[in-house]
Amino acid sequence: MSTITSLFPTHIYRADKAGPDTLTAELEVAALSLSRDDIAGIKWCEKHGYNGYTSYASLNDLAWRIPVFQKLERILDRHALAFAKALHWDIKGGRPVCDSLWVNVLPEGGSHTGHIHPNSVISGTYYVKVPQGAGPIVYEDPRLARMMAAPPRKKNAPQEFQSHVSFRPAPGSMLMWESWLRHEVPLNRAEGERISVSFNYVIGNRES
Ligand SMILES: [Fe+2]
Protein backbone atom coordinates (compact mmCIF):
# COMPACT_ATOMS: atom_id res chain seq x y z
CA MET A 1 0.00 0.00 0.00
CA SER A 2 1.30 3.47 -0.77
CA THR A 3 0.29 6.85 0.62
CA ILE A 4 0.97 10.48 -0.33
CA THR A 5 1.32 13.11 2.38
CA SER A 6 0.84 16.83 1.60
CA LEU A 7 3.22 19.15 3.46
CA PHE A 8 3.98 22.89 3.68
CA PRO A 9 0.61 24.41 2.76
CA THR A 10 0.29 27.95 1.37
CA HIS A 11 -2.77 29.65 2.82
CA ILE A 12 -4.84 32.47 1.38
CA TYR A 13 -7.25 34.01 3.90
CA ARG A 14 -10.36 35.47 2.32
CA ALA A 15 -13.18 37.45 3.94
CA ASP A 16 -16.08 38.48 1.74
CA LYS A 17 -18.08 41.51 2.92
CA ALA A 18 -15.25 42.20 5.40
CA GLY A 19 -16.36 45.80 5.61
CA PRO A 20 -19.87 47.33 5.28
CA ASP A 21 -20.81 49.02 2.00
CA THR A 22 -20.72 52.42 3.71
CA LEU A 23 -17.07 51.90 4.68
CA THR A 24 -16.16 50.78 1.15
CA ALA A 25 -17.91 53.86 -0.28
CA GLU A 26 -16.05 56.15 2.14
CA LEU A 27 -12.77 54.49 1.21
CA GLU A 28 -13.47 55.12 -2.48
CA VAL A 29 -14.01 58.83 -1.86
CA ALA A 30 -10.86 59.03 0.29
CA ALA A 31 -8.72 57.11 -2.24
CA LEU A 32 -9.84 59.28 -5.16
CA SER A 33 -9.27 62.46 -3.22
CA LEU A 34 -5.75 61.31 -2.27
CA SER A 35 -5.06 60.45 -5.90
CA ARG A 36 -5.85 64.08 -6.79
CA ASP A 37 -4.33 65.90 -3.81
CA ASP A 38 -1.27 63.90 -2.69
CA ILE A 39 1.27 65.84 -4.74
CA ALA A 40 4.28 63.95 -3.32
CA GLY A 41 2.62 60.63 -4.17
CA ILE A 42 1.64 61.76 -7.66
CA LYS A 43 5.23 62.89 -8.32
CA TRP A 44 6.60 59.58 -6.99
CA CYS A 45 4.31 57.63 -9.35
CA GLU A 46 5.41 59.76 -12.32
CA LYS A 47 9.09 59.37 -11.45
CA HIS A 48 8.83 55.60 -11.03
CA GLY A 49 6.62 54.96 -14.05
CA TYR A 50 3.70 53.74 -11.89
CA ASN A 51 0.61 53.81 -14.09
CA GLY A 52 -1.97 55.15 -11.67
CA TYR A 53 -1.68 56.33 -8.08
CA THR A 54 -0.33 54.76 -4.90
CA SER A 55 0.23 56.40 -1.53
CA TYR A 56 2.82 53.69 -0.74
CA ALA A 57 5.86 55.98 -0.87
CA SER A 58 4.34 59.28 0.23
CA LEU A 59 1.95 58.76 3.19
CA ASN A 60 2.78 56.39 6.03
CA ASP A 61 0.10 57.55 8.48
CA LEU A 62 -3.23 57.19 6.66
CA ALA A 63 -4.98 55.60 9.68
CA TRP A 64 -3.98 58.58 11.80
CA ARG A 65 -4.76 61.18 9.13
CA ILE A 66 -8.13 59.93 7.85
CA PRO A 67 -10.60 58.17 10.22
CA VAL A 68 -12.00 55.80 7.58
CA PHE A 69 -8.59 54.12 7.28
CA GLN A 70 -8.51 53.67 11.05
CA LYS A 71 -11.92 51.97 10.87
CA LEU A 72 -10.59 49.68 8.18
CA GLU A 73 -7.44 48.93 10.18
CA ARG A 74 -9.54 47.78 13.17
CA ILE A 75 -11.37 45.30 10.93
CA LEU A 76 -8.09 44.09 9.41
CA ASP A 77 -6.55 43.63 12.88
CA ARG A 78 -9.21 41.07 13.77
CA HIS A 79 -8.70 39.14 10.55
CA ALA A 80 -4.91 39.20 10.87
CA LEU A 81 -5.19 37.71 14.36
CA ALA A 82 -7.53 34.97 13.10
CA PHE A 83 -5.13 34.23 10.24
CA ALA A 84 -2.13 34.05 12.60
CA LYS A 85 -4.07 31.51 14.68
CA ALA A 86 -4.95 29.48 11.59
CA LEU A 87 -1.27 29.42 10.67
CA HIS A 88 -0.38 28.04 14.13
CA TRP A 89 2.16 30.77 14.70
CA ASP A 90 3.81 30.80 18.11
CA ILE A 91 3.86 34.56 18.66
CA LYS A 92 4.36 34.40 22.42
CA GLY A 93 1.72 36.86 23.58
CA GLY A 94 2.29 39.22 20.65
CA ARG A 95 -0.21 39.98 17.94
CA PRO A 96 -0.18 41.03 14.29
CA VAL A 97 0.15 44.83 14.13
CA CYS A 98 -0.48 46.90 11.00
CA ASP A 99 2.87 48.30 9.93
CA SER A 100 1.79 50.04 6.73
CA LEU A 101 -1.39 50.62 4.78
CA TRP A 102 -1.67 52.32 1.41
CA VAL A 103 -4.09 53.13 -1.39
CA ASN A 104 -3.82 51.91 -4.98
CA VAL A 105 -5.78 53.47 -7.86
CA LEU A 106 -5.09 51.52 -11.03
CA PRO A 107 -6.54 53.00 -14.23
CA GLU A 108 -7.26 51.13 -17.46
CA GLY A 109 -3.91 49.84 -18.77
CA GLY A 110 -2.32 49.77 -15.30
CA SER A 111 -0.72 46.66 -13.82
CA HIS A 112 1.49 45.63 -10.93
CA THR A 113 4.23 43.13 -11.76
CA GLY A 114 5.19 40.17 -9.55
CA HIS A 115 6.54 41.07 -6.12
CA ILE A 116 6.72 40.03 -2.46
CA HIS A 117 6.40 42.27 0.63
CA PRO A 118 9.72 42.08 2.53
CA ASN A 119 10.02 42.86 6.27
CA SER A 120 6.47 41.87 7.16
CA VAL A 121 4.67 38.64 8.01
CA ILE A 122 1.14 39.07 6.65
CA SER A 123 0.23 41.16 3.63
CA GLY A 124 -3.08 41.68 1.97
CA THR A 125 -5.57 43.82 0.12
CA TYR A 126 -9.02 45.19 0.82
CA TYR A 127 -10.98 45.73 -2.41
CA VAL A 128 -12.79 49.02 -2.79
CA LYS A 129 -13.75 49.12 -6.48
CA VAL A 130 -13.37 46.30 -8.98
CA PRO A 131 -14.95 47.21 -12.33
CA GLN A 132 -16.09 44.50 -14.74
CA GLY A 133 -13.00 43.15 -16.51
CA ALA A 134 -10.49 44.55 -13.98
CA GLY A 135 -7.40 42.43 -13.39
CA PRO A 136 -7.51 39.73 -10.71
CA ILE A 137 -4.71 39.11 -8.21
CA VAL A 138 -2.52 36.20 -9.26
CA TYR A 139 -0.49 34.15 -6.76
CA GLU A 140 2.56 32.21 -7.81
CA ASP A 141 3.73 28.86 -6.41
CA PRO A 142 6.54 29.88 -4.02
CA ARG A 143 8.54 26.82 -5.11
CA LEU A 144 8.47 27.76 -8.79
CA ALA A 145 12.12 28.85 -8.90
CA ARG A 146 13.18 25.45 -7.49
CA MET A 147 11.24 23.30 -9.90
CA MET A 148 13.96 23.15 -12.59
CA ALA A 149 12.91 20.26 -14.87
CA ALA A 150 9.53 19.61 -13.23
CA PRO A 151 6.83 19.19 -15.93
CA PRO A 152 4.10 21.84 -16.11
CA ARG A 153 0.79 21.08 -14.47
CA LYS A 154 -2.21 19.94 -16.50
CA LYS A 155 -4.63 22.78 -17.23
CA ASN A 156 -7.43 20.90 -15.49
CA ALA A 157 -5.35 20.01 -12.38
CA PRO A 158 -7.00 20.93 -9.06
CA GLN A 159 -6.38 24.49 -7.90
CA GLU A 160 -3.83 23.50 -5.24
CA PHE A 161 -1.63 21.92 -7.94
CA GLN A 162 -1.64 24.94 -10.28
CA SER A 163 1.51 27.08 -10.37
CA HIS A 164 -0.51 30.32 -10.77
CA VAL A 165 -3.88 30.92 -9.13
CA SER A 166 -6.12 33.95 -9.73
CA PHE A 167 -8.64 35.50 -7.36
CA ARG A 168 -11.13 38.10 -8.53
CA PRO A 169 -12.55 39.63 -5.36
CA ALA A 170 -15.64 41.81 -5.13
CA PRO A 171 -15.69 45.23 -3.45
CA GLY A 172 -15.77 44.89 0.34
CA SER A 173 -13.80 41.67 0.31
CA MET A 174 -10.32 41.16 1.64
CA LEU A 175 -7.47 38.77 1.01
CA MET A 176 -4.49 38.09 3.29
CA TRP A 177 -1.47 35.88 2.69
CA GLU A 178 1.99 35.34 4.12
CA SER A 179 4.23 38.16 2.92
CA TRP A 180 6.72 35.91 1.15
CA LEU A 181 4.07 34.82 -1.36
CA ARG A 182 4.77 36.38 -4.76
CA HIS A 183 1.78 37.95 -6.50
CA GLU A 184 0.91 40.29 -9.34
CA VAL A 185 -1.99 42.25 -10.79
CA PRO A 186 -2.17 41.78 -14.56
CA LEU A 187 -3.19 44.57 -16.93
CA ASN A 188 -6.42 46.31 -15.95
CA ARG A 189 -8.51 46.01 -19.12
CA ALA A 190 -11.61 47.56 -17.54
CA GLU A 191 -12.63 51.09 -18.42
CA GLY A 192 -12.93 52.14 -14.79
CA GLU A 193 -10.35 52.43 -12.07
CA ARG A 194 -9.51 49.45 -9.87
CA ILE A 195 -9.23 50.77 -6.30
CA SER A 196 -7.79 48.86 -3.37
CA VAL A 197 -6.09 49.33 -0.02
CA SER A 198 -3.05 47.14 0.62
CA PHE A 199 -1.33 46.55 3.93
CA ASN A 200 1.52 44.84 5.76
CA TYR A 201 1.47 43.33 9.25
CA VAL A 202 4.36 42.61 11.57
CA ILE A 203 4.30 40.87 14.96
CA GLY A 204 4.13 43.37 17.81
CA ASN A 205 2.57 43.91 21.18
CA ARG A 206 0.26 46.86 20.59
CA GLU A 207 -3.26 46.55 21.98
CA SER A 208 -6.00 47.38 19.51
FE1 LIG B 1 1.49 43.37 -3.30
XYZ file of N, CA, C and O and ligand atoms in Angstrom, residues 112 115 117 177 183, ligand 1:
21
model
N 0.499 45.652 -12.009
C 1.493 45.630 -10.934
C 2.232 44.299 -11.063
O 1.656 43.243 -10.835
N 5.729 40.559 -7.217
C 6.543 41.069 -6.123
C 6.168 40.348 -4.822
O 5.116 39.705 -4.736
N 6.377 41.125 -0.298
C 6.403 42.273 0.628
C 7.435 41.974 1.720
O 7.090 41.336 2.718
N -2.356 37.003 2.961
C -1.466 35.876 2.691
C -0.162 36.134 3.435
O 0.070 37.242 3.940
N 3.078 37.724 -5.853
C 1.781 37.946 -6.499
C 1.887 39.105 -7.479
O 2.828 39.897 -7.411
Fe 1.489 43.369 -3.305
